[in-house]
Short mmCIF file of C-alpha atoms in Angstrom, two decimals:
data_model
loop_
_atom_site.label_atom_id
_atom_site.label_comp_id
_atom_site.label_asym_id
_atom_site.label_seq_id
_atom_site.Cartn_x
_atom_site.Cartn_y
_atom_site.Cartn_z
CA UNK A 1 15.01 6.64 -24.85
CA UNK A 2 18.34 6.04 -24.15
CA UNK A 3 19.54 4.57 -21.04
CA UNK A 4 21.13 7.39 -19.67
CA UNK A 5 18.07 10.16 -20.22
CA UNK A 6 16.01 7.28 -18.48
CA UNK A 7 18.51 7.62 -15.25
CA UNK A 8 18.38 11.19 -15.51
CA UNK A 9 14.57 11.22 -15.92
CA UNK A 10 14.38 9.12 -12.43
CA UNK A 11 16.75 11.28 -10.98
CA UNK A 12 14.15 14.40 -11.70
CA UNK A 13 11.65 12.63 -10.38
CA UNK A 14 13.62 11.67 -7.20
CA UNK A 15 14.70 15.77 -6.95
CA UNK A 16 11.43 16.73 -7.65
CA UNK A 17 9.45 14.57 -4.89
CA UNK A 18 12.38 15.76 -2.75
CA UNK A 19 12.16 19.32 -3.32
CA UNK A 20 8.05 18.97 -3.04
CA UNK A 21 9.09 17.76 0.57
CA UNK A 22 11.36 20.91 1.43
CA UNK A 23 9.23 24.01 -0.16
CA UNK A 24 5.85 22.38 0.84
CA UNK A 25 6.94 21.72 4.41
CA UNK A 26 7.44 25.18 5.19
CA UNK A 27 3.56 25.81 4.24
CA UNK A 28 2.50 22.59 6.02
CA UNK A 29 0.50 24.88 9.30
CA UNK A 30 -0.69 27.12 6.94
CA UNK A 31 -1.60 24.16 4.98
CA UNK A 32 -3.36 22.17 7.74
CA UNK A 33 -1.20 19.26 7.22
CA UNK A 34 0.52 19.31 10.42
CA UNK A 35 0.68 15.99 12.74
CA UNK A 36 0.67 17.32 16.15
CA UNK A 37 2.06 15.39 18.32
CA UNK A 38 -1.08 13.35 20.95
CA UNK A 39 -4.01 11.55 21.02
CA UNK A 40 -3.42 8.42 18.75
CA UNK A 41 0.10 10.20 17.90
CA UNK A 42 2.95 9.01 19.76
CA UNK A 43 5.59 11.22 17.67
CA UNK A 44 7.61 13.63 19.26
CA UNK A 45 7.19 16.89 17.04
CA UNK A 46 4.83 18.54 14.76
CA UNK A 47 5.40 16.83 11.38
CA UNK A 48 4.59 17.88 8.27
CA UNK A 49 1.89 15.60 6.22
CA UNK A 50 3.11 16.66 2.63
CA UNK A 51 5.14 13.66 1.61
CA UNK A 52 2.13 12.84 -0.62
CA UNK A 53 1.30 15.62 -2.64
CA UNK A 54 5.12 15.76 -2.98
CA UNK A 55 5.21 11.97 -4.84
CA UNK A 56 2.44 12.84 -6.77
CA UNK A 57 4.14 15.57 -7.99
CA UNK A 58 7.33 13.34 -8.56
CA UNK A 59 4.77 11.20 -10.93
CA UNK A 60 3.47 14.20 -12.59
CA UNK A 61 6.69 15.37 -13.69
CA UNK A 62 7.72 11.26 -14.62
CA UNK A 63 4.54 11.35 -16.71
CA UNK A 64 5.89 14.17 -18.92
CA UNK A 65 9.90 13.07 -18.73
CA UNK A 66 9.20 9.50 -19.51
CA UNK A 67 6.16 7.82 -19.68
CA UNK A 68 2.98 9.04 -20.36
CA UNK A 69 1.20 5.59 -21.38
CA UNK A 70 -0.55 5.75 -17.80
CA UNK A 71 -2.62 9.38 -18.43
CA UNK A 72 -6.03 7.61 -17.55
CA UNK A 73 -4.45 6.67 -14.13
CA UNK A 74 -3.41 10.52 -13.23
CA UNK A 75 -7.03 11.77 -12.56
CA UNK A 76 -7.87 8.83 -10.19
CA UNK A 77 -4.32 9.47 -8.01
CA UNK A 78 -5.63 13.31 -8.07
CA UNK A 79 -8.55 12.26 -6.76
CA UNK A 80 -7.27 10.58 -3.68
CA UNK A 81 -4.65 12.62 -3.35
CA UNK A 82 -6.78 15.56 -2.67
CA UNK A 83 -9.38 13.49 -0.44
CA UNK A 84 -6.24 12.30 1.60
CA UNK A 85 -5.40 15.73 1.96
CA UNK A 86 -8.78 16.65 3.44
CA UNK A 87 -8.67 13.62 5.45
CA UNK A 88 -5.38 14.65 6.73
CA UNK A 89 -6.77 17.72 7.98
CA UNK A 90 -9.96 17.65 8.80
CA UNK A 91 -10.36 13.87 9.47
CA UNK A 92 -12.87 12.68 7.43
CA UNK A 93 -15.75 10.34 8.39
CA UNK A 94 -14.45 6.33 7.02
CA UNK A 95 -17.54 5.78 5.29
CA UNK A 96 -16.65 8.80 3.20
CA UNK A 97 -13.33 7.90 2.72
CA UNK A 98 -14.57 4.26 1.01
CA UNK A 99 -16.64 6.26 -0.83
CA UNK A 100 -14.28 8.29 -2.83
CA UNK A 101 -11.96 5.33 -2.54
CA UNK A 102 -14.52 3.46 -5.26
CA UNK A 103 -15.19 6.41 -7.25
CA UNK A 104 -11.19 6.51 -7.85
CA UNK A 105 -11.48 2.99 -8.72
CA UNK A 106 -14.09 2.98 -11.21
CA UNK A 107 -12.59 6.13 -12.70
CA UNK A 108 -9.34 3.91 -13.29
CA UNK A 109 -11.52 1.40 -14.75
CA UNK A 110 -13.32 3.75 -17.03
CA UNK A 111 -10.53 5.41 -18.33
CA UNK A 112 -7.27 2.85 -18.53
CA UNK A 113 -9.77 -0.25 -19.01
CA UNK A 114 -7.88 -2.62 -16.61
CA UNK A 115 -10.18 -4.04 -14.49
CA UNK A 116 -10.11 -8.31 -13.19
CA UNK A 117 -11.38 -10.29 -15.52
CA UNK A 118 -10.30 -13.44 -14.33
CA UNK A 119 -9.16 -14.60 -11.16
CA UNK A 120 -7.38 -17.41 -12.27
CA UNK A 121 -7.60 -21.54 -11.75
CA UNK A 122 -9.07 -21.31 -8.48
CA UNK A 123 -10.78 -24.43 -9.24
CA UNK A 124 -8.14 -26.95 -10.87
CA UNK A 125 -10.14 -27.32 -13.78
CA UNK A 126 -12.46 -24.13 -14.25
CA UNK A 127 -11.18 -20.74 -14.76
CA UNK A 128 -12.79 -18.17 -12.53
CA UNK A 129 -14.04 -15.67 -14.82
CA UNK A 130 -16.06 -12.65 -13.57
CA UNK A 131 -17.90 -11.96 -15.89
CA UNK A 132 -20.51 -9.04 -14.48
CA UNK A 133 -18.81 -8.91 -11.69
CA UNK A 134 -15.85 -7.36 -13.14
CA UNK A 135 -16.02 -4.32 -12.50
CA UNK A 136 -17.83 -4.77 -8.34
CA UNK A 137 -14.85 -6.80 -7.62
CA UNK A 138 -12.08 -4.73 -9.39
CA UNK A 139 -12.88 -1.89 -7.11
CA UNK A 140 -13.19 -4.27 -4.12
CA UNK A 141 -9.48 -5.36 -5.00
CA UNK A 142 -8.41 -2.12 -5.13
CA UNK A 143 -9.99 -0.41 -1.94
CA UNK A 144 -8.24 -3.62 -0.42
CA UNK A 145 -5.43 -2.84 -2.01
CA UNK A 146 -5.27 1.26 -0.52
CA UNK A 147 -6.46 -0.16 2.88
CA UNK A 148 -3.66 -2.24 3.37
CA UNK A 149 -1.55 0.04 2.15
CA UNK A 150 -2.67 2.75 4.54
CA UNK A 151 -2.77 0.41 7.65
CA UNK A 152 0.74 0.01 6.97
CA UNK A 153 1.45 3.77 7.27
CA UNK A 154 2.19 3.60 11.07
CA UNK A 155 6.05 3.90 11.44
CA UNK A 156 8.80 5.98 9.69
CA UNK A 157 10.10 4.51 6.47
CA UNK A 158 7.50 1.59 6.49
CA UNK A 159 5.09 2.25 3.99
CA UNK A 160 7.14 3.54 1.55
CA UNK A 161 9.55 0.43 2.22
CA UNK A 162 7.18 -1.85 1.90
CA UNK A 163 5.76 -0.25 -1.73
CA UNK A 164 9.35 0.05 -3.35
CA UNK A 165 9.76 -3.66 -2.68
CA UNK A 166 5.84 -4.56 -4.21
CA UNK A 167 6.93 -2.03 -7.04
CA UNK A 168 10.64 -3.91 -7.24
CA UNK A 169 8.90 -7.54 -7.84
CA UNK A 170 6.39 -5.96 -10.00
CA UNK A 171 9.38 -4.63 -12.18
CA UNK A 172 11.32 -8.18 -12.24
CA UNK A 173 8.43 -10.53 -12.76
CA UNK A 174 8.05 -8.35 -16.29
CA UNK A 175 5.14 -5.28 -15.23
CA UNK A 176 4.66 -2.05 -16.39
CA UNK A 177 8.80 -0.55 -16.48
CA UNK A 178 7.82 3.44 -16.73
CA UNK A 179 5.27 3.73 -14.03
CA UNK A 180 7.03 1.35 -11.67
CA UNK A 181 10.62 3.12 -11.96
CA UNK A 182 8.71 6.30 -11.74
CA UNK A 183 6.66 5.56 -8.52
CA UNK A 184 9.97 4.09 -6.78
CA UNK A 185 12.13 7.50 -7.84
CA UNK A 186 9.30 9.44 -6.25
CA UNK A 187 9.31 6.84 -3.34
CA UNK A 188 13.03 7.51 -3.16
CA UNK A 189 12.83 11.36 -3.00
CA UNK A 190 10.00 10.77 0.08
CA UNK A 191 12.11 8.03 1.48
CA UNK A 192 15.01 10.87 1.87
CA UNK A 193 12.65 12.83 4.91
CA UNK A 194 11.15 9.63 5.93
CA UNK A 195 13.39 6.89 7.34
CA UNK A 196 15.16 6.85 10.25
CA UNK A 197 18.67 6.51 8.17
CA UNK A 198 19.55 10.18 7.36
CA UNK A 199 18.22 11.60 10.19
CA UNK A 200 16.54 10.45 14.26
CA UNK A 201 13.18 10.68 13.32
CA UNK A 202 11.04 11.47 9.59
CA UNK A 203 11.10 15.13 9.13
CA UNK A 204 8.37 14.42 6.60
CA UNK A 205 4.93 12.12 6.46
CA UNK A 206 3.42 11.10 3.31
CA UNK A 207 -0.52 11.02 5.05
CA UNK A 208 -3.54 9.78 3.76
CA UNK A 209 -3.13 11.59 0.59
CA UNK A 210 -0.05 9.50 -0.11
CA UNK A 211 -0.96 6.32 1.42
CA UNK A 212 -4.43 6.20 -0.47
CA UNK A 213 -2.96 7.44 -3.73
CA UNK A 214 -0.31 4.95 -4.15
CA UNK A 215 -2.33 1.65 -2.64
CA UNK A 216 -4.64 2.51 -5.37
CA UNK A 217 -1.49 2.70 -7.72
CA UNK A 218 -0.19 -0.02 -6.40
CA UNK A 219 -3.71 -1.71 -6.88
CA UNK A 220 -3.68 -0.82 -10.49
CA UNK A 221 -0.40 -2.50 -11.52
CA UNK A 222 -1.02 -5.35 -9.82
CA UNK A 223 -4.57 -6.18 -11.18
CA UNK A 224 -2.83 -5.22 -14.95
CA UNK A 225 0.45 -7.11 -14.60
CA UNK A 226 -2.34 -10.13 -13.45
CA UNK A 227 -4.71 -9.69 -16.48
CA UNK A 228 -1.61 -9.90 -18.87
CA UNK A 229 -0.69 -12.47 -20.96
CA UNK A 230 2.79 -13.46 -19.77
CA UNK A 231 2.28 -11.40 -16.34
CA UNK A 232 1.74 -12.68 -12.90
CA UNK A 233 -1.40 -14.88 -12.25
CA UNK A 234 -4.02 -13.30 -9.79
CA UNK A 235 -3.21 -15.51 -6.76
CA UNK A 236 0.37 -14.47 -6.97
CA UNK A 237 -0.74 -10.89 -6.38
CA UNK A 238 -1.65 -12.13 -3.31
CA UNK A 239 1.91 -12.95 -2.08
CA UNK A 240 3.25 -9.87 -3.45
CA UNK A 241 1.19 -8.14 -1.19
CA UNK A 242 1.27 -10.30 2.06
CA UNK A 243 1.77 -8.70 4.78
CA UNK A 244 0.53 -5.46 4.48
CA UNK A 245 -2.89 -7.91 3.21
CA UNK A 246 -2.72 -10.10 5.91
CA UNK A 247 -2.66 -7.87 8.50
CA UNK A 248 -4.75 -5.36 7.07
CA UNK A 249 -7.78 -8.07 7.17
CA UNK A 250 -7.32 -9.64 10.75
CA UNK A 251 -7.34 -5.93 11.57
CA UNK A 252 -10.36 -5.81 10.74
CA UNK A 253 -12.02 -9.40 12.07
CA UNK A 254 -9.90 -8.64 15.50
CA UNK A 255 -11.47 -5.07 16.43
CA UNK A 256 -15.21 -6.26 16.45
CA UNK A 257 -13.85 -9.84 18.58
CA UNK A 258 -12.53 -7.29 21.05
CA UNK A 259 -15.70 -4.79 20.91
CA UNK A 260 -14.62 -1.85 18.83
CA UNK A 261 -15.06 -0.52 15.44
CA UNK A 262 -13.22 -2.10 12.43
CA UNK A 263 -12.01 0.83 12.09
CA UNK A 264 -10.72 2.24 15.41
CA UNK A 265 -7.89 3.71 16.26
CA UNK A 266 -5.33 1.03 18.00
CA UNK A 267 -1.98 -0.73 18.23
CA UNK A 268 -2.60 -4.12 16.96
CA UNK A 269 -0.87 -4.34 13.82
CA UNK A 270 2.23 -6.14 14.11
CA UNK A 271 4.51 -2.90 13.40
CA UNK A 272 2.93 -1.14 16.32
CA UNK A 273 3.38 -4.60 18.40
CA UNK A 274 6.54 -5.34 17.55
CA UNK A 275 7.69 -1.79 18.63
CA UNK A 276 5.78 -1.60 21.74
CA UNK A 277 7.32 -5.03 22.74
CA UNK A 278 11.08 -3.19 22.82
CA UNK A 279 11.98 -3.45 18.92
CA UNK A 280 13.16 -0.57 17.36
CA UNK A 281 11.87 0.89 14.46
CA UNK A 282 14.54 0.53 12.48
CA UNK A 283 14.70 -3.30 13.63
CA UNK A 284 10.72 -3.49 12.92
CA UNK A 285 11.86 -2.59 9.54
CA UNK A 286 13.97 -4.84 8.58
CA UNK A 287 12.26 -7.89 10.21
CA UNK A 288 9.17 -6.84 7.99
CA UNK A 289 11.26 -6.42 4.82
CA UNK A 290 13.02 -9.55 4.93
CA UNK A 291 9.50 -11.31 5.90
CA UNK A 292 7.79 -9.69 2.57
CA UNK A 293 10.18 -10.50 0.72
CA UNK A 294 9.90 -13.98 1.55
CA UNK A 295 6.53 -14.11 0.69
CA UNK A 296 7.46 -12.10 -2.50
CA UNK A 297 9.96 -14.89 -3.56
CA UNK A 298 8.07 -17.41 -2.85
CA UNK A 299 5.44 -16.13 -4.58
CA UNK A 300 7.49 -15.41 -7.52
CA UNK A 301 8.97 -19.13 -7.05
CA UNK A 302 5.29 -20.53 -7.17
CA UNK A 303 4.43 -19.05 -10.35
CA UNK A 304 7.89 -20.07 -11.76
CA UNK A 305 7.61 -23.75 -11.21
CA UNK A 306 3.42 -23.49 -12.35
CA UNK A 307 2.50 -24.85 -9.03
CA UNK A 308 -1.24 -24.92 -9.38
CA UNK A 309 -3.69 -21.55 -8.23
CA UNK A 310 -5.58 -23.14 -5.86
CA UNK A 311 -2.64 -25.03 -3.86
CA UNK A 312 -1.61 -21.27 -4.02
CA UNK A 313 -4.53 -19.87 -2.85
CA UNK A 314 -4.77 -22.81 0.21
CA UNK A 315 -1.23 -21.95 1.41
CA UNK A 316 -2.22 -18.51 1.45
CA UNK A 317 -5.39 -19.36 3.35
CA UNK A 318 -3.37 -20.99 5.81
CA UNK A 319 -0.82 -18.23 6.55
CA UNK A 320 -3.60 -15.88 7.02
CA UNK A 321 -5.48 -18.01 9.52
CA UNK A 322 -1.76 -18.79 11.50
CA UNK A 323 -1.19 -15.33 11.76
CA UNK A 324 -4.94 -14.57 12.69
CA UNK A 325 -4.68 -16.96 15.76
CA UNK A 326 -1.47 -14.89 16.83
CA UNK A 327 -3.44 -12.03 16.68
CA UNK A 328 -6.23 -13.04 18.90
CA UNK A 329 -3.57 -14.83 21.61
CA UNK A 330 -1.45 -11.46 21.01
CA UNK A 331 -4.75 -8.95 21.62
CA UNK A 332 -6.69 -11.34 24.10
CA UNK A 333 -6.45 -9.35 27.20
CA UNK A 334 -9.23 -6.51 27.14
CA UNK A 335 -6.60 -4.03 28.07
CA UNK A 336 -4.94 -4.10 25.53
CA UNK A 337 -3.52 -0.31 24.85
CA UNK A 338 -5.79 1.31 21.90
CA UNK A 339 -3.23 4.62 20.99
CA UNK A 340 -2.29 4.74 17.48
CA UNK A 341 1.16 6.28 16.14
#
């Protein structure tokens, strides 16, 4: 293809997602997909949760304008997408949630056949190859990989931020070019209802059925562009993915610490924190996008100058457990408000 029908094949896809976001809002009550404002939900008005069936569609429609190499992957985005959906709606139990969340995994497995093989040098002179535990840990990776994606759907523009600038180092550091300009044109056509640049607050939420869908298609170019030859090495995936991993996991260690479910509704990641300590969200934004992408470069910079996995994975290690012990100091008082935006 020539570069131009490329551009204007983005530029559907970007029209398309946006247009999703227009005609399907005005069917959002009908729908069920309607975030009324209270409870965990500190927005203002009833918002429309159809930002993710909209990007899916943007992908559909990429699929047949410019790349359909990634067919196997459609089914298991479907799949979410439509749990999400429900979830959205009717708020599905969590352990249902994971549930689906593997069979969409090992569906991608079955039918693109990318699935970790190898997690790299973890040991400086062994290669840590999975072996039969290939396929248990792929879709480990990748309900990790939704999870933190989700968690990070909390404030307007943030999620979908975050995932164009994963997608963006993907796309540099040599991954998968048609699904990766086609997920960030859909991202773009969301991103249009969703952050707080065009208009006060986001007209428009992507949900659980677009949070879910693209962590797990977020999961699946990052475990590809890792099993490549000439592609990212596992631990860098890792740094690509940061923040959103970081806090996603002491999440989940600092609920039961403070008696609660892992999976309760609070206000303890750090966008809800850094909001609720006078930032606004537009400021949370940017502070979060300039930290990822300092992880993301030096991430990038690691695997450029061959510094060795396991000195990789130990620095990670250690900015996990910093910003674990912030956490705790941060959430120590009992108190500590448990609403959810």
């Amino acid at each position: 293809m020539t570069d131009f029908s490329v551009i204007a094949s983005l530029s559907g896809v970007t029209m398309i997602t946006a247009l999703a976001c227009l005609v399907l809002s005005k069917f959002s009550a009908k729908l069920g997909l309607l975030a009324i404002p209270g409870e965990h939900r500190l927005h203002e008005c009833p918002t429309p949760m159809v930002g993710g069936v909209a990007i899916y569609a943007g992908i559909l429609l990429g699929f047949f304008l410019l790349d359909n190499s990634f067919v196997g992957l459609l089914p298991s985005l479907l799949l979410l997408c439509v749990v999400g959906a429900l979830d959205d709606k009717y708020k599905l139990p969590s352990w249902a949630r994971f549930v689906f969340q593997g069979i969409a995994a090992y569906l991608m497995i079955r039918l693109t056949g990318v699935q970790l093989e190898t997690l790299g040098y973890l040991h400086p002179e062994h290669e840590t190859l999975l072996g039969r535990w290939s396929v248990p840990m792929t879709i480990f990776a990748a309900i990790g990989v939704i999870n933190a994606v989700n968690m990070s759907d909390g404030h307007d523009g943030l999620a979908a931020s975050l995932l164009i600038l994963v997608l963006l180092s993907l796309f540099i550091s040599g991954a998968d070019a048609g699904l990766t300009l086609i997920a960030i044109a859909a991202l773009v056509g969301f991103l249009i209802f969703n952050i707080r640049i065009f208009r006060k607050r986001a007209s428009v939420f992507m949900g659980d059925a677009g949070s879910t869908m693209l962590g797990l298609l977020l999961a699946f170019l990052l475990i590809k562009h890792s099993q490549s030859e000439g592609g990212i090495w596992p631990v860098t995936a890792l740094w690509l993915m940061a923040f959103p991993l970081i806090d996603a996991v002491s999440v989940l260690i600092v609920r039961p610490l403070r008696g609660s479910s892992p999976f309760a509704a609070d206000r303890i990641h750090y966008h809800h924190m850094l909001v609720d300590r006078g930032m606004s969200v537009n400021g949370m934004l940017v502070i979060v996008l300039i930290a990822q992408t300092f992880f993301i470069s030096l991430g990038l910079w690691a695997r450029a100058i061959r510094v060795a996995d396991h000195l990789q994975l130990i620095a990670f290690l250690i900015v996990f457990f910093i910003y674990l012990f912030i956490l705790l100091w941060l959430t120590k008082s009992p108190n500590h408000t448990s609403a959810q935006s």
